[in-house]
Tab-separated table of C-alpha atoms and ligand atoms in Angstrom:
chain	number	residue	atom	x	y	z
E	1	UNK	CA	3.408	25.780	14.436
E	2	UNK	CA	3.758	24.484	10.794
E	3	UNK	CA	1.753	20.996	9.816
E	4	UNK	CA	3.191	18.599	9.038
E	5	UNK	CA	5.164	18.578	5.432
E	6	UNK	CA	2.888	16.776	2.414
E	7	UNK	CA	4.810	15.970	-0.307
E	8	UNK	CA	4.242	16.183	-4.154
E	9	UNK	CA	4.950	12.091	-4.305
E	10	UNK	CA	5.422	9.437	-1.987
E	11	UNK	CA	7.230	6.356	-2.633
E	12	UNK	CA	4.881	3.029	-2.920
E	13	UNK	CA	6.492	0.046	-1.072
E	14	UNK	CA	5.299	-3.421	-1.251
E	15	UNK	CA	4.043	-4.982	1.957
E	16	UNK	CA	7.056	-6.101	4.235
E	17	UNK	CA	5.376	-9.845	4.139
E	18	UNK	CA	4.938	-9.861	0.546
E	19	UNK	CA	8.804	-8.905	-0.120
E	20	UNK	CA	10.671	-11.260	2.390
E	21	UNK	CA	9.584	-14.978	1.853
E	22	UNK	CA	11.533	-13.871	-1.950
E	23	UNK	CA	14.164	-12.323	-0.328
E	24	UNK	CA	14.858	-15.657	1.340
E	25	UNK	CA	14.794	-17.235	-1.832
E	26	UNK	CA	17.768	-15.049	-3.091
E	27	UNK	CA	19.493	-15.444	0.005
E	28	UNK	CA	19.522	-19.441	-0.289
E	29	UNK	CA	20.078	-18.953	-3.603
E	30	UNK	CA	23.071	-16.520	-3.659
E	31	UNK	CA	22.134	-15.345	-7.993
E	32	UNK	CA	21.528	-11.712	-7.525
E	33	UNK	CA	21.466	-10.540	-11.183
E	34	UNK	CA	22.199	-11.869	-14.694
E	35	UNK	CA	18.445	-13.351	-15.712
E	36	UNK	CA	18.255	-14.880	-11.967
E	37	UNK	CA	15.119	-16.783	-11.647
E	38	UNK	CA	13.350	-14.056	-9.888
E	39	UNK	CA	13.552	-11.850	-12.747
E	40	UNK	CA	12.335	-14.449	-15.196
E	41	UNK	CA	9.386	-15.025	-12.802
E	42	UNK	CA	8.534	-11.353	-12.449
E	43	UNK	CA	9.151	-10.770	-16.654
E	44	UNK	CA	6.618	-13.089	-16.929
E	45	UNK	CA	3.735	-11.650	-14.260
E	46	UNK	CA	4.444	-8.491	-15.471
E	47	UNK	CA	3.625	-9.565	-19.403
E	48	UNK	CA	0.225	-10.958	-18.365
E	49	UNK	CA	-0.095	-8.244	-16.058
E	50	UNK	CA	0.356	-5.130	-19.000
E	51	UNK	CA	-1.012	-7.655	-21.750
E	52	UNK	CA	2.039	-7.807	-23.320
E	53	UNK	CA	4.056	-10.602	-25.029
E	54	UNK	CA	7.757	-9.323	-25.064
E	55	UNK	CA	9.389	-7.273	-22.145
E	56	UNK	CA	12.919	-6.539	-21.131
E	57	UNK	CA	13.995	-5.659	-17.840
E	58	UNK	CA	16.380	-3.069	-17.857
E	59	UNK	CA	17.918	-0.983	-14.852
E	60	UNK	CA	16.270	2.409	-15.373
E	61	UNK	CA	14.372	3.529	-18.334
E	62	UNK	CA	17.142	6.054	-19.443
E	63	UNK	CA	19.263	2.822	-20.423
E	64	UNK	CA	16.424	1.431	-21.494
E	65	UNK	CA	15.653	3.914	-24.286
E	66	UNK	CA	19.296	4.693	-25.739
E	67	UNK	CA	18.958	0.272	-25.819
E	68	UNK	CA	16.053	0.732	-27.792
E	69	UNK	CA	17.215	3.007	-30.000
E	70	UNK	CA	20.541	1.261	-30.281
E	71	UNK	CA	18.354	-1.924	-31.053
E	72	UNK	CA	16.229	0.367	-33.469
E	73	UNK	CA	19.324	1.956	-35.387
E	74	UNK	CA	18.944	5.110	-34.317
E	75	UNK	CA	22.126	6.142	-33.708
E	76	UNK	CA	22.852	8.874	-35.475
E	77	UNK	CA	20.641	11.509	-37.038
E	78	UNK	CA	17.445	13.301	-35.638
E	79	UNK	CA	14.980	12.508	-33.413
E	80	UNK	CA	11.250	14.108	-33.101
E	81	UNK	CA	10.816	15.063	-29.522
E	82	UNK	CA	8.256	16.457	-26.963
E	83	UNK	CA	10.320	19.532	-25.021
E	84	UNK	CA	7.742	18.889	-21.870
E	85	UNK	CA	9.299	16.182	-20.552
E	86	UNK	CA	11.463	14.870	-17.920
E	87	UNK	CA	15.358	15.646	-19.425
E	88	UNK	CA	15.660	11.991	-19.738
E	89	UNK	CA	13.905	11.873	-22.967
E	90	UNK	CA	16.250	14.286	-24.879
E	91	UNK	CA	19.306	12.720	-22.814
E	92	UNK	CA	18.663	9.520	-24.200
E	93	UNK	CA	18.294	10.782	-27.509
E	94	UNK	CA	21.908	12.210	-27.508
E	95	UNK	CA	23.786	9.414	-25.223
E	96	UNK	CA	22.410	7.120	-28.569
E	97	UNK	CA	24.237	9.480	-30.938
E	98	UNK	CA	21.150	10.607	-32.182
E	99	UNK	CA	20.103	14.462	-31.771
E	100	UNK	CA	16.906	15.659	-30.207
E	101	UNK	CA	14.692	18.271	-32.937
E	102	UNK	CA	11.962	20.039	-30.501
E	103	UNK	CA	8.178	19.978	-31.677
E	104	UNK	CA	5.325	21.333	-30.030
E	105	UNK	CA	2.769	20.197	-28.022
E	106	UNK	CA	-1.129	19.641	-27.775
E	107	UNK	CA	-2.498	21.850	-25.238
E	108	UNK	CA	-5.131	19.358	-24.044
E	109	UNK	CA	-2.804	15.929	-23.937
E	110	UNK	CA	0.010	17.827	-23.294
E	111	UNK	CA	1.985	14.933	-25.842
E	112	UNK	CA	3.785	15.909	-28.723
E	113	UNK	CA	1.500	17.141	-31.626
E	114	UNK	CA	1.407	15.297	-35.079
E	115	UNK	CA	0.447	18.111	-36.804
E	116	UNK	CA	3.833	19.877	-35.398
E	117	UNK	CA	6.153	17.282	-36.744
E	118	UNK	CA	5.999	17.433	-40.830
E	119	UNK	CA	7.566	21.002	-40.849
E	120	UNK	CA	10.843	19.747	-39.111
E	121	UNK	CA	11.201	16.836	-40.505
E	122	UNK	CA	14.423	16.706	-42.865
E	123	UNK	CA	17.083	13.798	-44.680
E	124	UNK	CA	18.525	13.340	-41.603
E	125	UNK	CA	15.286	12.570	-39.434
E	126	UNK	CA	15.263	9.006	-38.355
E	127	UNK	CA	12.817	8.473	-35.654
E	128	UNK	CA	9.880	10.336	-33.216
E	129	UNK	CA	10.323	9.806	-29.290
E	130	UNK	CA	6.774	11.049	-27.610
E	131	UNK	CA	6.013	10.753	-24.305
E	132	UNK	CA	2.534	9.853	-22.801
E	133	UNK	CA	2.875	12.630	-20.250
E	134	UNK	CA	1.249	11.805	-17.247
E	135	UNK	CA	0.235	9.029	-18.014
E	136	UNK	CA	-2.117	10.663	-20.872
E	137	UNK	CA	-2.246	8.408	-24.174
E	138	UNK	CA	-0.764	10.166	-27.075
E	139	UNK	CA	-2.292	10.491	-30.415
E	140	UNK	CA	-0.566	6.886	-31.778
E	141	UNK	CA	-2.668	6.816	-34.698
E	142	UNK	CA	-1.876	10.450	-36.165
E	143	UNK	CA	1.725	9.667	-34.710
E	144	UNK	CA	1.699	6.525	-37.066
E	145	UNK	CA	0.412	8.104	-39.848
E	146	UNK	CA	2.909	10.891	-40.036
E	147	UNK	CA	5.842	8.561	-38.945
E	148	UNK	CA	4.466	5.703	-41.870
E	149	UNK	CA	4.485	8.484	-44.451
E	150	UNK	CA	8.134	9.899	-44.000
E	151	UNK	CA	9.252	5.907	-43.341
E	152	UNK	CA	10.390	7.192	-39.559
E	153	UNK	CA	10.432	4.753	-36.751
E	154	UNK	CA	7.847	5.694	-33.282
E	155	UNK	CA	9.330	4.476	-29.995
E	156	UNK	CA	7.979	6.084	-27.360
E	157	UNK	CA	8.648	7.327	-23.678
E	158	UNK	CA	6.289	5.344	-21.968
E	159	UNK	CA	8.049	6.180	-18.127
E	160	UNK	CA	4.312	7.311	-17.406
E	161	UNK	CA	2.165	4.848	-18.490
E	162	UNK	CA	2.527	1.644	-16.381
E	163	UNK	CA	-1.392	0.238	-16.469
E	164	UNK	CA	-2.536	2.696	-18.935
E	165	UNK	CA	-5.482	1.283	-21.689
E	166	UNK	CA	-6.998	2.828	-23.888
E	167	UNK	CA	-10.199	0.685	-25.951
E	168	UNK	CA	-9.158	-2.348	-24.351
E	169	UNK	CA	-5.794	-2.654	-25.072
E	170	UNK	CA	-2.230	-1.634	-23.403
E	171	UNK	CA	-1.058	1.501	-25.009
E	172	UNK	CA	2.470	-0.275	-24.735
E	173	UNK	CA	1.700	-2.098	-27.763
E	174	UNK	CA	1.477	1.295	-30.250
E	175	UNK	CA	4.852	1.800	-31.752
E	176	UNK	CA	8.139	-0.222	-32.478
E	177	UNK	CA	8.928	-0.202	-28.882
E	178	UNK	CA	7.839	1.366	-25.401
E	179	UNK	CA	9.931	2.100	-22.318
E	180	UNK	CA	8.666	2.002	-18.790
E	181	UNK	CA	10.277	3.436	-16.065
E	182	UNK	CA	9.926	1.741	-12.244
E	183	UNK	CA	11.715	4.509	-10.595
E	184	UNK	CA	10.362	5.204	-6.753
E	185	UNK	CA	8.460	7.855	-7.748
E	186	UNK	CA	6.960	6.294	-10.408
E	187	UNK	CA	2.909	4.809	-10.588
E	188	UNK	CA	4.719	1.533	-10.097
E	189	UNK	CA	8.884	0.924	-8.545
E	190	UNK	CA	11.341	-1.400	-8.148
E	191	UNK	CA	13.492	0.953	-6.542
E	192	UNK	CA	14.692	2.028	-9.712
E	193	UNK	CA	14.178	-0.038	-12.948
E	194	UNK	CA	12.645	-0.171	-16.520
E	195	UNK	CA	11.264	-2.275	-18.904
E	196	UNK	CA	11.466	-2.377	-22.718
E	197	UNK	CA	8.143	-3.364	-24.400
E	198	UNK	CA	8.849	-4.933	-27.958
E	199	UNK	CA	6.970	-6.941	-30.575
E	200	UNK	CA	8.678	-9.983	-30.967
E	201	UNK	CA	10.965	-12.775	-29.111
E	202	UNK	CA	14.560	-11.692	-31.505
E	203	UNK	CA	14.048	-8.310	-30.316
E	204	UNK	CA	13.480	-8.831	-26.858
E	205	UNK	CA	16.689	-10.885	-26.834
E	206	UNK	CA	18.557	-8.523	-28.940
E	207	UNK	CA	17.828	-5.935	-26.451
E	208	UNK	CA	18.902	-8.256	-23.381
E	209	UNK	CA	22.201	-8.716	-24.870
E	210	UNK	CA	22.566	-5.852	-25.248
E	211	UNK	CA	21.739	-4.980	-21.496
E	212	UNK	CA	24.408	-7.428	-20.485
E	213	UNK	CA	27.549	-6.202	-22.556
E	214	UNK	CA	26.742	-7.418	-25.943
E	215	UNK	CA	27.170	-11.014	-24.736
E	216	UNK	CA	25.886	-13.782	-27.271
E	217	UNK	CA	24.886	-17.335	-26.186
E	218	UNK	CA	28.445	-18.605	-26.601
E	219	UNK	CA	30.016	-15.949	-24.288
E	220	UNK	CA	31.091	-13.390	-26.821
E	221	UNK	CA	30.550	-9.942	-27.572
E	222	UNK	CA	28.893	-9.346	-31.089
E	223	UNK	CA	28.152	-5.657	-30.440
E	224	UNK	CA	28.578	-2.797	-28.032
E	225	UNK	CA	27.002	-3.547	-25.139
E	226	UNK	CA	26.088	-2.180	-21.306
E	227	UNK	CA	25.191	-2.937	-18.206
E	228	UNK	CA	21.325	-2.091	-18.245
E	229	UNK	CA	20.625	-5.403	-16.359
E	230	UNK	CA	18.015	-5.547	-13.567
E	231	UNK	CA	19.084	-7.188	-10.482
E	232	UNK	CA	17.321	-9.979	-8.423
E	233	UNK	CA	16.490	-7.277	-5.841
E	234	UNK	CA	14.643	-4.879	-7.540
E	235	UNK	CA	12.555	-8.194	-9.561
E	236	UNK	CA	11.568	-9.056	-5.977
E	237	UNK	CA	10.041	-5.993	-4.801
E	238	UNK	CA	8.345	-5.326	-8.582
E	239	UNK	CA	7.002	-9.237	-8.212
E	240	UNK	CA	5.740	-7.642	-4.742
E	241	UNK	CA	4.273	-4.478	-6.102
E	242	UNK	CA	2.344	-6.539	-8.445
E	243	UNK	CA	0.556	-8.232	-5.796
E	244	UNK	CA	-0.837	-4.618	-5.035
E	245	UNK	CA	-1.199	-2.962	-8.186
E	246	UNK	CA	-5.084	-2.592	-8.592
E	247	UNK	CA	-5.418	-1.309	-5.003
E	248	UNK	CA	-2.099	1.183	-5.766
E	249	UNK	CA	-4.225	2.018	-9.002
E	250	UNK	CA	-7.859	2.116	-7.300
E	251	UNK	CA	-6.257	4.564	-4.763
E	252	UNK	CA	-4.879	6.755	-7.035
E	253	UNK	CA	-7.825	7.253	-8.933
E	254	UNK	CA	-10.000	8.352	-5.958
E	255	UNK	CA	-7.681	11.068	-4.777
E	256	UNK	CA	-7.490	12.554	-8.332
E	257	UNK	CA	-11.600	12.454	-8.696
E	258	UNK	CA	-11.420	14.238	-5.161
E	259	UNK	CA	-9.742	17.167	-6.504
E	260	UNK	CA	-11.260	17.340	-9.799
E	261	UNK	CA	-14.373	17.825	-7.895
E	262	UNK	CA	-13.444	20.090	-5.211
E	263	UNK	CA	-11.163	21.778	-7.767
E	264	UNK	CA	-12.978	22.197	-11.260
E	265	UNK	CA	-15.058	25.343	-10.091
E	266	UNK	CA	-12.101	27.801	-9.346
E	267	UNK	CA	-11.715	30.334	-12.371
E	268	UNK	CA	-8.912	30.571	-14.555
E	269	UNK	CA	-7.215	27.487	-12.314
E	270	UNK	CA	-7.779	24.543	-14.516
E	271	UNK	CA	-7.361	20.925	-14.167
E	272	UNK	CA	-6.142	19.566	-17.982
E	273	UNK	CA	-5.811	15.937	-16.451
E	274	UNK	CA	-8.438	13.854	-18.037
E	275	UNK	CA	-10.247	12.287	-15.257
E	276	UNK	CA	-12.827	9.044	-15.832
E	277	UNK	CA	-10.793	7.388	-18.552
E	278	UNK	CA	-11.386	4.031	-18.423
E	279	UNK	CA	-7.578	2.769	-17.851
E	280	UNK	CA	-5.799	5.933	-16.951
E	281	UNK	CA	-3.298	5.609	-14.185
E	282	UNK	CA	-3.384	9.394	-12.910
E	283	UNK	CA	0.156	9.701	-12.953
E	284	UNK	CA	0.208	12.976	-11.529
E	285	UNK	CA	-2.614	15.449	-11.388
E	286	UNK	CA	-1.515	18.899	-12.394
E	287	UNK	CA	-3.328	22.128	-12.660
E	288	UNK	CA	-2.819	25.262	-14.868
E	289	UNK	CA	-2.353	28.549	-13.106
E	290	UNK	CA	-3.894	30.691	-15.917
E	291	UNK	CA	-1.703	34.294	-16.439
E	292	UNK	CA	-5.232	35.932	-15.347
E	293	UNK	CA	-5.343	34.020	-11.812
E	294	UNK	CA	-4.734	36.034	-8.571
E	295	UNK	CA	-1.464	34.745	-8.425
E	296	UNK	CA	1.173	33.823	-10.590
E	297	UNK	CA	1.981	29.776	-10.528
E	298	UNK	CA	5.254	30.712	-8.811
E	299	UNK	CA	3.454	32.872	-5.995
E	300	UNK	CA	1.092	29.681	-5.575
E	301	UNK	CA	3.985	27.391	-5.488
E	302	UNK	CA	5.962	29.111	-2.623
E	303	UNK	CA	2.973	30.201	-0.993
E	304	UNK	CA	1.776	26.742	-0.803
E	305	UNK	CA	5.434	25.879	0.234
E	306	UNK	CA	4.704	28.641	3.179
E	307	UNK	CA	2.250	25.951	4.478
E	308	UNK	CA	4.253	22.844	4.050
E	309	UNK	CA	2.557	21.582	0.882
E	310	UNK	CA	5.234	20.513	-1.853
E	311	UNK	CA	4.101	20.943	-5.345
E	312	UNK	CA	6.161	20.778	-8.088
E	313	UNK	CA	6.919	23.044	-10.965
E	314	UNK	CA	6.935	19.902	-13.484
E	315	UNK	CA	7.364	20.049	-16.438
E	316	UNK	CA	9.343	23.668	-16.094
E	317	UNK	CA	11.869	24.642	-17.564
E	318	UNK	CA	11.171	22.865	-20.384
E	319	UNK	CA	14.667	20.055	-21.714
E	320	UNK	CA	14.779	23.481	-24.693
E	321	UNK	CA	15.495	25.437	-22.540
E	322	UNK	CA	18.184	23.898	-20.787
E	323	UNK	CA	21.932	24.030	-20.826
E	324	UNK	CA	22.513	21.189	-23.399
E	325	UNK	CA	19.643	21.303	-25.848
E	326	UNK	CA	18.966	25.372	-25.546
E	327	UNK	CA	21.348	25.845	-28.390
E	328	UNK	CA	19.635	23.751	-30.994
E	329	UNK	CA	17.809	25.771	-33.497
E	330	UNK	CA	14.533	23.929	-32.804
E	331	UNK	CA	15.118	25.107	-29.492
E	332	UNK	CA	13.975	28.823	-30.301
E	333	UNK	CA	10.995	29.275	-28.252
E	334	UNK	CA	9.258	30.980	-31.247
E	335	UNK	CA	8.237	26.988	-32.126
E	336	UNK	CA	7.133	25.755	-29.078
E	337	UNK	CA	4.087	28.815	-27.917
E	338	UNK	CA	2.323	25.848	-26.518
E	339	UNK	CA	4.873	23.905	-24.746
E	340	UNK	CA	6.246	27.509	-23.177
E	341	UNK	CA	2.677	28.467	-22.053
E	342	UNK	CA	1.804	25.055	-20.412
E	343	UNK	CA	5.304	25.189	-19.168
E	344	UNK	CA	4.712	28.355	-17.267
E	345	UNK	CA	1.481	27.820	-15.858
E	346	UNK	CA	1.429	23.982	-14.692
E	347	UNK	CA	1.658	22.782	-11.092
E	348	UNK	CA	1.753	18.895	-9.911
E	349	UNK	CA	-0.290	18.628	-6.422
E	350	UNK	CA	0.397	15.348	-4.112
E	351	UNK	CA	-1.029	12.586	-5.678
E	352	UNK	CA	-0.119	9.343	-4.380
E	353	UNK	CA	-1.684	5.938	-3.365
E	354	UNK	CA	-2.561	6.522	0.166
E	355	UNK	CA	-2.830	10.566	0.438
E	356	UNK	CA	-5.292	10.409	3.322
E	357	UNK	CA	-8.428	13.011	3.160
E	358	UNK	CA	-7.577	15.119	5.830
E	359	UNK	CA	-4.056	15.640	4.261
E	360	UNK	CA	-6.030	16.211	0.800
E	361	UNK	CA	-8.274	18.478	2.033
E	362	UNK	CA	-5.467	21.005	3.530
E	363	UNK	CA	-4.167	20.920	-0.135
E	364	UNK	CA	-7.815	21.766	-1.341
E	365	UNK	CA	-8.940	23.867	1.342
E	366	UNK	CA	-5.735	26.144	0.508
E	367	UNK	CA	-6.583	26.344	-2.804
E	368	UNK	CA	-9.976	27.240	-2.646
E	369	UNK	CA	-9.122	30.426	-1.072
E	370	UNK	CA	-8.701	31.999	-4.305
V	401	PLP	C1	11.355	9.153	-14.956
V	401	PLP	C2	11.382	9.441	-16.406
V	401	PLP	C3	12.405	8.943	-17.237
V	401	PLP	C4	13.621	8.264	-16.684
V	401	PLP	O1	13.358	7.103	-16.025
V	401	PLP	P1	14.525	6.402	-15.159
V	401	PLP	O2	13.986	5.034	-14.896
V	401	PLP	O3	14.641	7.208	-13.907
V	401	PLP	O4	15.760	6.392	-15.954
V	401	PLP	C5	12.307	9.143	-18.590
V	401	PLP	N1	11.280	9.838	-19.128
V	401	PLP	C6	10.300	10.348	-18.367
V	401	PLP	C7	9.183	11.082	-19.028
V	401	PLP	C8	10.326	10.190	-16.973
V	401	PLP	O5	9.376	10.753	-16.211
C-alpha cells in the first residue's frame, strides 16, 4: 500500500479564530476592495512588520512588477534578467513593453551575476530585474555598482523574500523598488496577492493609481491604468498571517536545518541553500543532483514520485528555454553554462511550516539510500 502523498509545498492558513472576528467586520461593513479599511490596516502592520516605510498592495506580484516598471519607465527597451526563475519574471518584463536580455547566474546564490551583465548591456538597455531566488539575497551592492555605472535602474523580483535580512536590515529596501508575491504557495499568502516596496510616499501613490485604473484624486484617469487592486479579503487573511509569521518562519527554519544535517554527507548530492543566515526565510530547500550521482535528477524525481514524495523540478526548464523567450539571441544556451547546469541538476524537497518529522524523515530516509 502506498503512504500517504507529501507534497513539495503546503499552503499556510491563518488560524480560523484569527481570520473571522475581521471577516465580520467586512460583512457589517459591506467595502470589499478599493483601499477598504482592512487593507489600510494590514499596509500598515505589514510596513512595521518588513521595516519598511512605503508598500503597495497589489493583486499578485506579476501586476505588481509590469506596475513598477510602468511607474519606473520601463516600457520599452531591454531588461537584464535571471533565466532561473519562475516565467513570471520575463512575463512581466514583456507585458511592460520592455524585452527580457538573459544573463547568467552565480552558481552558489543561484541570483543573477554582476559580473555577467556588462557584456550585454547595449543603447537600448534600460533596467536589471534579479530575483532573490529562494529567498537567497542577491549581490545588491555589485548589482548597484554595475547598474550606477551604465545609469540603469535595479528593481528586483523579490516574490521570495518576504522576512528576508541581511546585516540588520530588510533586503526590500536595495533597489528602486521590490515586489513581493503572497501567492498560497508562497513563505507568506493572502490567497494570492503582492506588494510593491518603494522609497517614498509619491511613488507609492503613483503606483496605487495606477493599480486602480489610473484614477487621480478627482476621479479621472491621468494615465493607463489596471486593476492590480487587493481586495478586503485577501488584507484579512494577510492581517491574520501576520499574527503567525515568526512561528511560520521558526518552523521553516527547523525543517531545513533537519535536512541539511541528515543530508550534507551524501556525495555528489549537494545542498546549495545557505542554511544559518541570520534572516533567511528558507524559501525552499533544494538540492543538486550532481551528473556523477547514481541517478540522474530525473530518475530521483520519479523514483521519489514512486513513493509518494512530490519534489519539484524548479527552476527547470529555464524562462530561455521556453516557447516565448527561446528565440531571443541571449537565449542561446552557449551564455547561460551556469544557469543550464543548475537547471539540470536542482530538485525542491517539501519544505513547509509544519512538515512533521516522521513525514521528513521518509523524505530523508529515501534519500539516504544512495
Ligand atoms: C510566484 C512568483 C512570481 C509571481 O507571483 P504572483 O503573485 O503569483 O503573480 C514572480 N516571480 C517569482 C520568482 C515567483 O516565484
Amino acid at each position: 500500500m502506498k503512504k500517504q502523498p507529501v507534497y513539495v509545498t503546503r499552503s499556510n492558513l491563518p488560524a480560523l479564530a484569527d481570520i473571522i472576528p475581521l471577516l465580520e467586520e467586512i460583512w457589517d461593513r459591506r467595502i470589499l476592495t478599493n483601499n477598504g479599511p482592512v487593507l489600510q490596516r494590514f499596509e500598515s502592520a505589514l510596513s512595521d512588520y518588513l521595516g519598511v516605510e512605503h508598500i503597495s498592495l497589489v493583486a499578485n506580484a506579476t501586476l505588481g512588477t509590469v506596475l513598477a516598471m510602468q511607474q519606473a519607465g520601463i516600457t520599452s527597451g531591454e531588461v537584464i534578467t535571471t533565466p532561473f526563475s519562475f516565467v513570471a519574471t520575463s512575463h512581466a518584463i514583456k507585458l511592460a513593453g520592455a524585452t527580457p536580455v538573459f544573463a547568467d547566474i552565480d552558481p552558489i546564490t543561484l541570483n543573477l551575476d554582476p559580473t555577467k551583465i556588462e557584456a550585454l548591456i547595449t543603447p537600448q538597455t534600460k533596467a536589471l530585474l534579479p530575483v532573490h531566488t529562494f529567498g537567497v539575497p542577491c549581490d545588491t551592492d555589485g548589482l548597484a555598482e554595475v547598474a550606477h555605472r551604465h545609469g540603469l535602474k535595479v528593481l528586483y523580483d523579490a516574490a521570495h523574500a518576504f522576512g528576508v535580512h541581511r546585516n540588520g536590515q530588510s533586503i526590500l529596501r536595495h533597489g528602486e523598488m521590490s515586489v513581493l508575491s503572497f501567492h498560497a504557495t508562497k513563505v507568506f499568502n493572502t490567497f494570492e496577492g503582492g506588494a510593491v516596496i518603494v522609497r517614498d510616499r509619491e511613488t507609492k501613490l503613483a503606483i496605487d493609481r495606477l493599480a486602480n485604473f489610473g484614477f487621480d484624486a478627482t476621479g479621472a484617469a491621468n494615465a493607463i491604468g489596471m486593476n492590480a487592486k487587493m481586495n478586503e479579503f485577501s488584507a484579512a487573511i494577510g492581517l491574520a498571517q501576520l499574527c503567525r509569521i515568526d512561528e511560520v518562519l521558526a518552523d521553516r527554519a527547523c525543517v531545513a536545518q533537519r535536512y541539511m544535517e541528515q543530508l550534507s554527507n551524501i556525495r555528489r548530492l549537494s545542498c546549495p541553500s545557505p542554511t544559518g543566515i541570520v534572516g533567511h526565510n528558507h524559501y525552499a530547500f533544494p538540492i543538486l543532483v550532481g551528473s556523477d550521482f547514481h541517478v540522474s535528477r530525473d530518475e530521483l524525481h520519479s523514483r521519489l514520485e514512486e513513493e509518494n514524495i512530490f519534489t519539484r523540478k524548479y527552476f527547470y526548464p529555464l524562462i530561455s528555454d521556453m516557447e516565448p523567450y527561446k528565440s531571443l539571441a541571449s537565449a542561446n544556451p552557449a551564455g547561460l553554462p551556469v544557469a543550464r547546469k543548475i537547471a539540470s541538476q536542482i530538485l525542491c524537497l517539501p519544505l513547509y511550516p509544519d512538515l512533521d518529522i516522521p513525514t521528513q524523515d521518509r523524505v530523508i530516509e529515501h534519500l539516504l539510500r544512495y
